[in-house]
Amino acid sequence: MSDTSNANSFSIDGQRIPFTPGQTILQAALAAGVYIPHLCHHPDLKPHGSCKLCTVIVNGRNGSACTQKAMPGIEVENNTPTLNDRRRVLLQMLFVEGNHFCPGCEKSGNCQLQALAYDLEMVSPHFRHAYPVRPIDTTHPDVWLDLNRCIMCELCVRASRDIDGKNVFMLAGRGAESHIVVNSPSGRLGDSALSIDDAAAHVCPVGAILVKRVGYAVPIGERQFDEQPISRQVDYLARRHIAIVPAAETEER
Amino acid sequence: MNAPMNPRKLRVTTTSLSGCFGCHMSFLDIDERLLELAALVEFDRSPITDIKHCSQHCDLALVEGGVCNAENVHVLRELRANSKILVAFGACAVNGGLPAQRNHLDVGKCLSQVYRTPDGSATAIPDDPELPLLLDKVYPVNEVVRVDYFLPGCPPSADTIWKFLTDLLTGRTPRIEHPLLKFD
């Protein structure tokens, strides 16, 4: 490989990845069909860098692939035993700090947290379970909010703010007390501006925000991550988009 | 040099603590492969044999279910003390599972809610000394004893169990990956 090719490319685990200026490492990798594990990234939303699953080593230093810009000639380590071990530990901590019971969850099979755990062969939660006491909000007619499963990736916060223009969700509290709060006088989802057509109602990567009355419409075994593990669905991860209902149609409802 | 032609069978003990026996059902679901397995192992204490206490020097213990009461703790410690390898077998053993849905509730309030008289004036919570006391929470097996391997799934499929056992019995490190690794 000649030096001139470095002008618009970099390497991930020795593989040459082309990029356009402004792309992050994760965006360029997904566009090139290279998988980097991630949870809080969504192609329709600005990078957030909170879950740290996409941590890679860039020229010897740790960095989040979803926030760090691709630069000519950088050398990125991604699919290495060390990084995958760390990612597994991050997943284990996410599992024990919430109440993640897959057998009873409607999101099972479509859940990114679960799919990542399968892909990284996380067979045990390893740490002591916190079994936190967290509320379930069923006051909204079309959507319910189960904070037991929330991983605080803030995808709903960003979708509501940046796509829906509503600011329905917000992260409150500090450290272990962090939790999602709802922007309404009562603090309940039913009194908020959230509508079923909002991006925020559909963006949750886990089972914390679920649409009512569609439970198990797609049977277990035929879901997004059942056929192929998430690491082999780079095209889906790069090109999935939130279906946005035009404003006019929303007003008619 | 004088190795026996037929090495001794491995002693396997199994139990269901705070479980639904679904994992044992899935174990039986390996169907005709049970005959292959029977050539390699013999069962010690297990719901299959109805032996009540495990003998010393078991090779493998499969523990289904989480730990919800004092009796579960005794059984689990007995298995751990007498087994070389102990496996958290199924979702409840791994993370508490369905029984752990009571973990956000107070045990006392739970019992009085269930056992109070219809008019709410009195409770008749069973207090027979033979009944094991409930723990404050339902715990995964690895929060009570050391666990060697985890086999998640609700239940783990027969193929998952077979892959795990054949890996273990042939001396490989058990590896459960897509599509056998399932939490549901």
mmCIF file of C-alpha atoms in Angstrom, chain A residues 76-185:
data_model
loop_
_atom_site.group_PDB
_atom_site.id
_atom_site.type_symbol
_atom_site.label_atom_id
_atom_site.label_comp_id
_atom_site.label_asym_id
_atom_site.label_seq_id
_atom_site.Cartn_x
_atom_site.Cartn_y
_atom_site.Cartn_z
ATOM 1 C CA VAL A 76 -7.061 1.448 14.809
ATOM 2 C CA GLU A 77 -7.218 -1.758 16.850
ATOM 3 C CA ASN A 78 -10.764 -3.076 17.118
ATOM 4 C CA ASN A 79 -11.412 -6.803 17.092
ATOM 5 C CA THR A 80 -8.779 -7.880 19.617
ATOM 6 C CA PRO A 81 -9.169 -10.229 22.604
ATOM 7 C CA THR A 82 -8.203 -7.421 25.007
ATOM 8 C CA LEU A 83 -10.804 -4.967 23.703
ATOM 9 C CA ASN A 84 -13.496 -7.628 23.478
ATOM 10 C CA ASP A 85 -12.750 -8.692 27.078
ATOM 11 C CA ARG A 86 -13.252 -5.093 28.200
ATOM 12 C CA ARG A 87 -16.461 -4.831 26.174
ATOM 13 C CA ARG A 88 -17.759 -7.993 27.826
ATOM 14 C CA VAL A 89 -17.082 -6.481 31.255
ATOM 15 C CA LEU A 90 -18.969 -3.308 30.253
ATOM 16 C CA LEU A 91 -21.919 -5.468 29.190
ATOM 17 C CA GLN A 92 -21.809 -7.445 32.438
ATOM 18 C CA MET A 93 -21.936 -4.204 34.417
ATOM 19 C CA LEU A 94 -24.899 -2.997 32.342
ATOM 20 C CA PHE A 95 -26.710 -6.284 32.997
ATOM 21 C CA VAL A 96 -26.243 -6.295 36.774
ATOM 22 C CA GLU A 97 -26.995 -2.621 37.361
ATOM 23 C CA GLY A 98 -30.481 -2.946 35.845
ATOM 24 C CA ASN A 99 -33.110 -5.681 35.897
ATOM 25 C CA HIS A 100 -32.549 -7.454 32.610
ATOM 26 C CA PHE A 101 -34.655 -10.620 32.480
ATOM 27 C CA CYS A 102 -34.701 -11.701 28.857
ATOM 28 C CA PRO A 103 -37.261 -14.550 29.151
ATOM 29 C CA GLY A 104 -39.999 -12.071 30.101
ATOM 30 C CA CYS A 105 -39.021 -9.203 27.823
ATOM 31 C CA GLU A 106 -40.838 -8.381 24.589
ATOM 32 C CA LYS A 107 -37.625 -6.958 23.138
ATOM 33 C CA SER A 108 -35.817 -10.313 23.306
ATOM 34 C CA GLY A 109 -34.357 -11.059 19.867
ATOM 35 C CA ASN A 110 -34.542 -7.408 18.819
ATOM 36 C CA CYS A 111 -32.508 -6.137 21.763
ATOM 37 C CA GLN A 112 -29.082 -4.711 21.001
ATOM 38 C CA LEU A 113 -27.822 -5.260 24.547
ATOM 39 C CA GLN A 114 -28.758 -8.941 24.318
ATOM 40 C CA ALA A 115 -27.379 -9.238 20.778
ATOM 41 C CA LEU A 116 -24.044 -7.792 21.877
ATOM 42 C CA ALA A 117 -23.931 -10.151 24.860
ATOM 43 C CA TYR A 118 -24.555 -13.105 22.535
ATOM 44 C CA ASP A 119 -21.962 -11.930 20.068
ATOM 45 C CA LEU A 120 -19.293 -11.377 22.725
ATOM 46 C CA GLU A 121 -20.241 -14.716 24.337
ATOM 47 C CA MET A 122 -21.176 -13.197 27.682
ATOM 48 C CA VAL A 123 -22.449 -16.319 29.464
ATOM 49 C CA SER A 124 -22.654 -14.866 32.967
ATOM 50 C CA PRO A 125 -23.256 -11.458 34.552
ATOM 51 C CA HIS A 126 -20.180 -12.146 36.760
ATOM 52 C CA PHE A 127 -20.820 -9.231 39.162
ATOM 53 C CA ARG A 128 -23.176 -9.068 42.128
ATOM 54 C CA HIS A 129 -26.641 -8.058 40.953
ATOM 55 C CA ALA A 130 -27.888 -4.680 42.147
ATOM 56 C CA TYR A 131 -31.589 -5.597 41.670
ATOM 57 C CA PRO A 132 -32.503 -1.903 41.736
ATOM 58 C CA VAL A 133 -36.061 -0.840 42.477
ATOM 59 C CA ARG A 134 -37.192 1.157 39.462
ATOM 60 C CA PRO A 135 -40.633 2.304 38.352
ATOM 61 C CA ILE A 136 -42.722 1.254 35.352
ATOM 62 C CA ASP A 137 -44.827 3.971 33.717
ATOM 63 C CA THR A 138 -47.883 2.703 31.824
ATOM 64 C CA THR A 139 -49.829 5.975 31.796
ATOM 65 C CA HIS A 140 -49.336 6.684 28.085
ATOM 66 C CA PRO A 141 -52.042 5.188 25.840
ATOM 67 C CA ASP A 142 -49.604 3.864 23.210
ATOM 68 C CA VAL A 143 -46.169 3.554 24.789
ATOM 69 C CA TRP A 144 -44.864 2.212 28.062
ATOM 70 C CA LEU A 145 -41.671 2.988 29.895
ATOM 71 C CA ASP A 146 -39.906 0.318 31.962
ATOM 72 C CA LEU A 147 -36.857 1.851 33.624
ATOM 73 C CA ASN A 148 -35.753 -1.596 34.890
ATOM 74 C CA ARG A 149 -34.339 -2.197 31.416
ATOM 75 C CA CYS A 150 -32.943 1.291 30.797
ATOM 76 C CA ILE A 151 -29.209 1.466 30.034
ATOM 77 C CA MET A 152 -29.164 5.283 29.911
ATOM 78 C CA CYS A 153 -27.759 5.492 26.382
ATOM 79 C CA GLU A 154 -29.877 8.640 25.961
ATOM 80 C CA LEU A 155 -31.016 7.661 22.461
ATOM 81 C CA CYS A 156 -34.582 8.617 23.460
ATOM 82 C CA VAL A 157 -33.329 11.917 24.880
ATOM 83 C CA ARG A 158 -31.538 12.743 21.637
ATOM 84 C CA ALA A 159 -34.333 11.496 19.352
ATOM 85 C CA SER A 160 -36.965 13.495 21.206
ATOM 86 C CA ARG A 161 -34.829 16.627 21.216
ATOM 87 C CA ASP A 162 -33.181 16.469 17.780
ATOM 88 C CA ILE A 163 -35.750 14.681 15.605
ATOM 89 C CA ASP A 164 -39.126 15.203 17.311
ATOM 90 C CA GLY A 165 -38.316 18.653 18.718
ATOM 91 C CA LYS A 166 -40.158 17.810 21.938
ATOM 92 C CA ASN A 167 -37.635 17.242 24.723
ATOM 93 C CA VAL A 168 -39.784 14.555 26.328
ATOM 94 C CA PHE A 169 -36.909 12.698 28.003
ATOM 95 C CA MET A 170 -33.968 13.846 30.088
ATOM 96 C CA LEU A 171 -31.304 12.189 32.208
ATOM 97 C CA ALA A 172 -31.463 13.236 35.879
ATOM 98 C CA GLY A 173 -29.553 12.335 39.034
ATOM 99 C CA ARG A 174 -25.874 11.550 39.433
ATOM 100 C CA GLY A 175 -23.792 8.380 39.404
ATOM 101 C CA ALA A 176 -25.734 5.318 40.530
ATOM 102 C CA GLU A 177 -28.812 7.538 40.997
ATOM 103 C CA SER A 178 -28.897 8.510 37.302
ATOM 104 C CA HIS A 179 -32.224 7.818 35.667
ATOM 105 C CA ILE A 180 -34.421 8.921 32.797
ATOM 106 C CA VAL A 181 -37.118 11.461 33.716
ATOM 107 C CA VAL A 182 -40.132 12.510 31.667
ATOM 108 C CA ASN A 183 -40.846 16.130 30.838
ATOM 109 C CA SER A 184 -44.452 16.589 31.969
ATOM 110 C CA PRO A 185 -46.117 18.369 34.911
#
